[in-house]
Coordinates of C-alpha atoms in Angstrom, one line a residue:
M21 CA 104.1 121.0 98.4
Q22 CA 103.2 118.3 100.8
Q23 CA 101.6 119.1 104.2
L24 CA 100.5 117.0 107.2
I25 CA 97.8 118.5 109.3
Y26 CA 96.6 116.6 112.3
T27 CA 94.3 117.2 115.2
G28 CA 94.4 115.6 118.6
K29 CA 97.1 113.2 119.8
L30 CA 99.3 111.6 117.2
S31 CA 100.5 108.3 118.4
S32 CA 100.4 104.7 117.4
F33 CA 97.4 102.5 117.9
G34 CA 99.7 99.7 118.4
D35 CA 97.9 96.4 117.7
Q36 CA 94.3 97.5 118.4
K37 CA 91.5 96.7 115.9
L38 CA 90.9 99.8 113.8
S39 CA 88.2 101.7 111.9
V40 CA 89.6 103.9 109.0
S41 CA 87.8 106.6 107.0
I42 CA 89.5 108.1 104.1
K43 CA 88.2 111.2 102.3
A44 CA 90.0 112.1 99.0
H45 CA 89.7 115.6 97.6
P46 CA 91.1 115.4 93.9
P47 CA 92.9 118.4 92.5
D48 CA 91.2 118.4 89.1
K49 CA 88.5 116.6 87.1
R50 CA 90.8 114.0 85.6
K51 CA 89.5 110.4 85.8
R52 CA 90.9 108.6 88.8
D53 CA 90.3 105.2 90.4
L54 CA 89.5 105.7 94.0
D55 CA 90.8 102.2 95.1
N56 CA 94.3 103.1 93.7
I57 CA 95.1 105.3 96.7
L58 CA 94.4 102.7 99.3
K59 CA 97.5 100.4 99.3
P60 CA 100.2 103.0 99.3
L61 CA 98.3 105.2 101.8
L62 CA 97.7 102.3 104.3
D63 CA 101.2 100.9 103.8
A64 CA 102.7 104.4 104.6
C65 CA 100.7 104.4 107.9
Q66 CA 101.9 100.9 108.9
G67 CA 104.6 100.9 111.5
W68 CA 103.9 104.5 112.3
L69 CA 100.2 104.9 113.3
F70 CA 99.5 101.2 113.6
D71 CA 101.4 97.9 113.6
D72 CA 99.9 96.3 110.6
D73 CA 97.0 97.1 108.1
S74 CA 95.5 93.6 108.9
Q75 CA 94.2 95.3 112.1
I76 CA 91.7 97.3 110.0
E77 CA 88.2 95.9 110.6
E78 CA 86.2 98.7 109.0
L79 CA 87.3 100.8 106.0
T80 CA 85.4 103.6 104.1
V81 CA 86.7 105.6 101.1
K82 CA 84.8 108.6 99.7
R83 CA 85.6 110.9 96.8
M84 CA 85.0 114.5 97.9
A85 CA 84.8 117.9 96.2
L86 CA 87.7 119.2 94.0
K87 CA 90.2 121.2 96.0
K88 CA 93.1 123.2 94.7
H89 CA 96.2 120.9 95.0
G90 CA 94.0 118.0 96.2
F91 CA 94.5 116.3 99.5
I92 CA 93.5 113.3 101.6
I93 CA 92.0 113.2 105.0
I94 CA 92.5 110.0 107.1
E95 CA 90.6 109.3 110.2
I96 CA 91.7 106.4 112.4
N97 CA 89.8 105.3 115.4
Q98 CA 89.7 102.2 117.6
F99 CA 87.2 99.8 116.2
I100 CA 84.2 99.2 118.4
N101 CA 81.9 96.4 117.4

């Protein structure tokens, strides 16, 4: 089962510079490379939440606690230098 949960306004950031934070809650203790989720995840957001992933100026990825079924939290904000 896949689920999308969002808070606030869901609209495109257009061509703004972005800060993206990703928190990955794995479903089990199997060994996983954290970097393998980045490309497909950011490509899926492209054209929907932002124009192009080249807009990302700041990117953080963190492995979180195990959660049943696993899930990923993506937070996107306008980049402020």
